[in-house]
PDB file of C-alpha atoms in Angstrom:
ATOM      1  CA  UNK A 138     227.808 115.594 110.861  1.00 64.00           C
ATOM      2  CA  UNK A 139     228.999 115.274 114.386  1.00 78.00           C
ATOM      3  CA  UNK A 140     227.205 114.253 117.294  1.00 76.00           C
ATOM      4  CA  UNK A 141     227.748 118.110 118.434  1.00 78.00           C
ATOM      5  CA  UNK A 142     225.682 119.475 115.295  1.00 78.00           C
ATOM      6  CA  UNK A 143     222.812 116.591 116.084  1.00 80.00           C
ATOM      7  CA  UNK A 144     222.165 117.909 119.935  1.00 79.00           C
ATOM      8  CA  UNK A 145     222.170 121.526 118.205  1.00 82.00           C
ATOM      9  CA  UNK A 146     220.187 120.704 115.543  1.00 82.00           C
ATOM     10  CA  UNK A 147     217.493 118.503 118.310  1.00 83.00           C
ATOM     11  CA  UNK A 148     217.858 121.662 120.580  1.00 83.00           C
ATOM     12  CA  UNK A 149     216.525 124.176 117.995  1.00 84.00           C
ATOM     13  CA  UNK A 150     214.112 121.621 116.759  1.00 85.00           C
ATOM     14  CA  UNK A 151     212.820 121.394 120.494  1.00 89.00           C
ATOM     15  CA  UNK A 152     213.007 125.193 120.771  1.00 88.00           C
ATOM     16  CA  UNK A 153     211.153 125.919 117.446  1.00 88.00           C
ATOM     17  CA  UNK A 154     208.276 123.372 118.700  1.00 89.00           C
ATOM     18  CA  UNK A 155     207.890 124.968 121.814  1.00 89.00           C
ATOM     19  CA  UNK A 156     207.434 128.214 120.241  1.00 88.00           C
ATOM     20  CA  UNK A 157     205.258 127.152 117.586  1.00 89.00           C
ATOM     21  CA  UNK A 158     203.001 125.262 120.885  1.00 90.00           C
ATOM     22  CA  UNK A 159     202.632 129.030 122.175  1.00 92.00           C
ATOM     23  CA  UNK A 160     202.104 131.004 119.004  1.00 93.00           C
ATOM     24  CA  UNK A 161     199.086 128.579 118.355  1.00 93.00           C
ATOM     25  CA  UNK A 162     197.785 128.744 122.188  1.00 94.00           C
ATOM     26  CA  UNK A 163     197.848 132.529 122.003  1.00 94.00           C
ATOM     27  CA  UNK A 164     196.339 132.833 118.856  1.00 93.00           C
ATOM     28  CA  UNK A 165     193.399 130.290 119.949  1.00 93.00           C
ATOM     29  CA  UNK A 166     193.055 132.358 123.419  1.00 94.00           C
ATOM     30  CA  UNK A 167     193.122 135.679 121.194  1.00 94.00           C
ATOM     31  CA  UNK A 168     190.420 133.617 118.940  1.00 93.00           C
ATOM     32  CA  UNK A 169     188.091 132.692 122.141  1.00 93.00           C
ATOM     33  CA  UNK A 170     188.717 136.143 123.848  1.00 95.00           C
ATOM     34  CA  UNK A 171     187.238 137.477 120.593  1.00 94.00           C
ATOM     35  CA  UNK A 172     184.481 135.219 120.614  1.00 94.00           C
ATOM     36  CA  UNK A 173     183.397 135.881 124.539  1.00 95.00           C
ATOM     37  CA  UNK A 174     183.545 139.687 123.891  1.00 95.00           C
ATOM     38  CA  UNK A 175     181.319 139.115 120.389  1.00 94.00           C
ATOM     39  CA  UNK A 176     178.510 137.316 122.815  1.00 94.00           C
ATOM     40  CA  UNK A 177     178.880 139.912 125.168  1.00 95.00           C
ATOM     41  CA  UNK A 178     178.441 142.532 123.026  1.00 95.00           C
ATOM     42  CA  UNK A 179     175.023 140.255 121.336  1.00 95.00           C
ATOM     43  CA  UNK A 180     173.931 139.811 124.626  1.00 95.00           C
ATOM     44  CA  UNK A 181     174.178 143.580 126.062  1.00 95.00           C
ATOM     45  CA  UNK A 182     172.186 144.668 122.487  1.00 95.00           C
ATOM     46  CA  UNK A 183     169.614 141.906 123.284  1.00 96.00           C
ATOM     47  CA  UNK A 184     168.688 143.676 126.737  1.00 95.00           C
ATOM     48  CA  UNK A 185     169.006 146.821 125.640  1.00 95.00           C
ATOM     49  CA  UNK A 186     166.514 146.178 122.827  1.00 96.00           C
ATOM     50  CA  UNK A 187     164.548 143.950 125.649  1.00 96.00           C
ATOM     51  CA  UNK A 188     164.824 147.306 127.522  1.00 96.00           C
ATOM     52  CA  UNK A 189     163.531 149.440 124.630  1.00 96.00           C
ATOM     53  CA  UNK A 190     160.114 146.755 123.793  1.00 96.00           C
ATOM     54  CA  UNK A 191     160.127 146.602 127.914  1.00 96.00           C
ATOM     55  CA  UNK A 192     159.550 150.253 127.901  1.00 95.00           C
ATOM     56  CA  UNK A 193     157.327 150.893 125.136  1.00 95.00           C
ATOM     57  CA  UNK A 194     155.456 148.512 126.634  1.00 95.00           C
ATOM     58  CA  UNK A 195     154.751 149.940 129.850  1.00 94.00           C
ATOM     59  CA  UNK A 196     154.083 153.262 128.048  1.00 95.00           C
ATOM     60  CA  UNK A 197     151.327 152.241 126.105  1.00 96.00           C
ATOM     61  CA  UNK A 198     149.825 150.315 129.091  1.00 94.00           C
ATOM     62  CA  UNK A 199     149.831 153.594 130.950  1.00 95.00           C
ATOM     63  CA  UNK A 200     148.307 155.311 127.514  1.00 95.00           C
ATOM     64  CA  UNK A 201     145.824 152.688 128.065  1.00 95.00           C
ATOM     65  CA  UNK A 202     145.039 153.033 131.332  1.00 95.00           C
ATOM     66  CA  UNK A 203     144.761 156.841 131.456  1.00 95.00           C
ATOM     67  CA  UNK A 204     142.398 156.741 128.232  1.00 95.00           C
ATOM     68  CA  UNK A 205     140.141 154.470 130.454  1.00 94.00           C
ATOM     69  CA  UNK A 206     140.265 155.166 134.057  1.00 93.00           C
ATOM     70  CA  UNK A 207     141.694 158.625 133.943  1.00 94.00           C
ATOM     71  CA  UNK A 208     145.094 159.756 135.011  1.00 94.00           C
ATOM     72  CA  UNK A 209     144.344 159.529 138.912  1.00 95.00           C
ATOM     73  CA  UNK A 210     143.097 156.258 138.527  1.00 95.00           C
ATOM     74  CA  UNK A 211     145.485 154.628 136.006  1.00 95.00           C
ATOM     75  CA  UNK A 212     148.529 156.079 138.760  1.00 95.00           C
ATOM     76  CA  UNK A 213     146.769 153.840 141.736  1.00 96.00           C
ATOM     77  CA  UNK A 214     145.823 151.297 139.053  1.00 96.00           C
ATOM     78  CA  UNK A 215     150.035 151.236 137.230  1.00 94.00           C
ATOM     79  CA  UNK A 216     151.277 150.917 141.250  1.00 94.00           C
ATOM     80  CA  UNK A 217     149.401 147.789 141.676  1.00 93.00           C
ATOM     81  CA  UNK A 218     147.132 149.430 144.694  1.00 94.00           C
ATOM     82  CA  UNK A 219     144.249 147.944 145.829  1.00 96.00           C
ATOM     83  CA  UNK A 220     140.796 150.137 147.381  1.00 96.00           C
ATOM     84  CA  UNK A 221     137.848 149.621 148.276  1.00 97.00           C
ATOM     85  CA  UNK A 222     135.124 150.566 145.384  1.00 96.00           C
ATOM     86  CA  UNK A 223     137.639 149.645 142.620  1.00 96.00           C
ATOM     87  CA  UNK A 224     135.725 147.536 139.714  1.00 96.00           C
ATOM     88  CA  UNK A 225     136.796 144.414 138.671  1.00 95.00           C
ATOM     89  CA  UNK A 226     138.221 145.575 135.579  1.00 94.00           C
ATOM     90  CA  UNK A 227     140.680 147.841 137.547  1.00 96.00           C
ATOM     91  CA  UNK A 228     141.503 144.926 140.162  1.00 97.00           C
ATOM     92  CA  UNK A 229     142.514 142.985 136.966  1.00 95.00           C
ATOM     93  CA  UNK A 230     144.343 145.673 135.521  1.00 95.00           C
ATOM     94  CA  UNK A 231     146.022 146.660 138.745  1.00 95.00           C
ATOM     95  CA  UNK A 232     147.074 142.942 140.271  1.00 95.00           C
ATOM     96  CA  UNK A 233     146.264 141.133 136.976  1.00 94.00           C
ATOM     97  CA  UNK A 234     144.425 138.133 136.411  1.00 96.00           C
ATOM     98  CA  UNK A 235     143.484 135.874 139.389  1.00 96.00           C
ATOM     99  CA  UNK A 236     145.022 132.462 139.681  1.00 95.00           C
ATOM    100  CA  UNK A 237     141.451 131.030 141.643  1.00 95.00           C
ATOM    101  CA  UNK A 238     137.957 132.751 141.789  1.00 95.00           C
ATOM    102  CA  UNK A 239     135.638 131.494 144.373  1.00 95.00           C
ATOM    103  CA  UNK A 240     131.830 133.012 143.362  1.00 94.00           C
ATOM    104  CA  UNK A 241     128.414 133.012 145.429  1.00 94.00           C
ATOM    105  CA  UNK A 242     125.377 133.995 144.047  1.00 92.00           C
ATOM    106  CA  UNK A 243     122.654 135.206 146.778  1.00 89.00           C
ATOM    107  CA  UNK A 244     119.415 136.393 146.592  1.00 90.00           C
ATOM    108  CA  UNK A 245     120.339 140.133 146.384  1.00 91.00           C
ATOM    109  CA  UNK A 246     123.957 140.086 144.863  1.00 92.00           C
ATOM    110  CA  UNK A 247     126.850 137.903 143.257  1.00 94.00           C
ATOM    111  CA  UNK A 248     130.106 137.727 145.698  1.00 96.00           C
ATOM    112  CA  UNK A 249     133.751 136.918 144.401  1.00 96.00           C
ATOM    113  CA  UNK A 250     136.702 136.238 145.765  1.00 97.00           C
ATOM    114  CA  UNK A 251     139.652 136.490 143.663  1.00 97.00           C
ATOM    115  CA  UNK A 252     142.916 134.974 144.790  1.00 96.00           C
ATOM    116  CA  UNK A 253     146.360 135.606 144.347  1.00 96.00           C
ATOM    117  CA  UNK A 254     149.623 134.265 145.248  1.00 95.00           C
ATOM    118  CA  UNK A 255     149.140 130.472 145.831  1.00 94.00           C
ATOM    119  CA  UNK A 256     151.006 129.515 148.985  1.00 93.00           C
ATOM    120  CA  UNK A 257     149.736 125.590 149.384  1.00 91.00           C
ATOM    121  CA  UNK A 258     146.701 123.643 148.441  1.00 90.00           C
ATOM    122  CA  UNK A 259     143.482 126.222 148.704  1.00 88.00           C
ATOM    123  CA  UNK A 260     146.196 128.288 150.716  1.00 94.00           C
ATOM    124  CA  UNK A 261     146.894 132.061 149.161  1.00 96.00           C
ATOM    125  CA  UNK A 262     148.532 135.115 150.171  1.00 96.00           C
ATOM    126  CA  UNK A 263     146.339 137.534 148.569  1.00 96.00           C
ATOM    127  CA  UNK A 264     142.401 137.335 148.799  1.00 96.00           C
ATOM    128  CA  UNK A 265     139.929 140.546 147.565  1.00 97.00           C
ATOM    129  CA  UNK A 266     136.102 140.220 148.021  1.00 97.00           C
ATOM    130  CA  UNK A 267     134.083 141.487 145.335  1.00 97.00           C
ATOM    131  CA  UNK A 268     130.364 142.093 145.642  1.00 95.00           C
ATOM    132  CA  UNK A 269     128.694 142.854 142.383  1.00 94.00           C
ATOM    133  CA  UNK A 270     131.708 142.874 140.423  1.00 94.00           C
ATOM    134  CA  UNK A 271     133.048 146.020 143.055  1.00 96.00           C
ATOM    135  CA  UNK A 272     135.931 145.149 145.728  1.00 97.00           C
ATOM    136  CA  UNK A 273     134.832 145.388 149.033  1.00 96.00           C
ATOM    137  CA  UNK A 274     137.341 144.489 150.866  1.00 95.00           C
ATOM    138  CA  UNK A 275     141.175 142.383 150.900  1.00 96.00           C
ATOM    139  CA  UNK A 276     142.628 139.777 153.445  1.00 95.00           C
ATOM    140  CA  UNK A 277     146.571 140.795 152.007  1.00 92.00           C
ATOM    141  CA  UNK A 278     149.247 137.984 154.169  1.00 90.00           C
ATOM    142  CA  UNK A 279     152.289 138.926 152.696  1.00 76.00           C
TER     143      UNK A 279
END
């Protein structure tokens, strides 16, 4: 063997490494591009079936809410509104449940205030006035 057949033979050595080097990075890119689209496709069936319990959900709150209010009622109630003669059980229903009640029992009634949307210490952005469990009015500061 002359020193002509060792550079060929360390040339074709080199050569053969270098492919092998790419063969096994595309086959581990092929590998990780199969993985990223498998936990894309998980995570796009994940919110669709978040979508499908979201909206079942929703439906059988507005079942609910017509079977008890009416279907006039449960509309105003499902859009969050907020009027004056609305019971405290729609005020719950409609905004949910208060994150502070202040209450003051008089001599002739019981008035709340539910509040909403803390802002600071004692500080909130929504406020509705109950009297006798019925709104009577809102201070709304957002």
């Amino acid at each position: 063997m002359g020193f002509l057949d060792v550079v060929i033979g360390f040339v074709v050595f080199t050569i053969s490494l270098i492919v092998y080097d790419r063969m096994k990075r595309r086959a581990a890119l092929r590998a990780a591009e199969a993985t990223r689209r498998a936990a894309q496709e998980a995570a796009a069936a994940e919110a669709a079936r978040r979508a499908t319990e979201h909206a079942a959900f929703e439906q059988q709150r507005w079942n609910q809410l017509c079977g008890r209010f009416g279907p006039d009622l449960a509309a105003r109630i499902y859009r969050g509104e907020l009027w004056v003669g609305m019971t405290a059980g729609m005020l719950m229903h409609s905004k949910g449940p208060p994150e502070d009640i202040d209450e003051k029992v008089l001599k002739t009634k019981t008035k709340h205030v539910y509040k909403y949307v803390q802002t600071g210490i004692n500080r909130y952005a929504l406020r509705v006035t109950l009297d006798d469990g019925v709104v009577t009015g809102w201070d709304d500061k957002t």
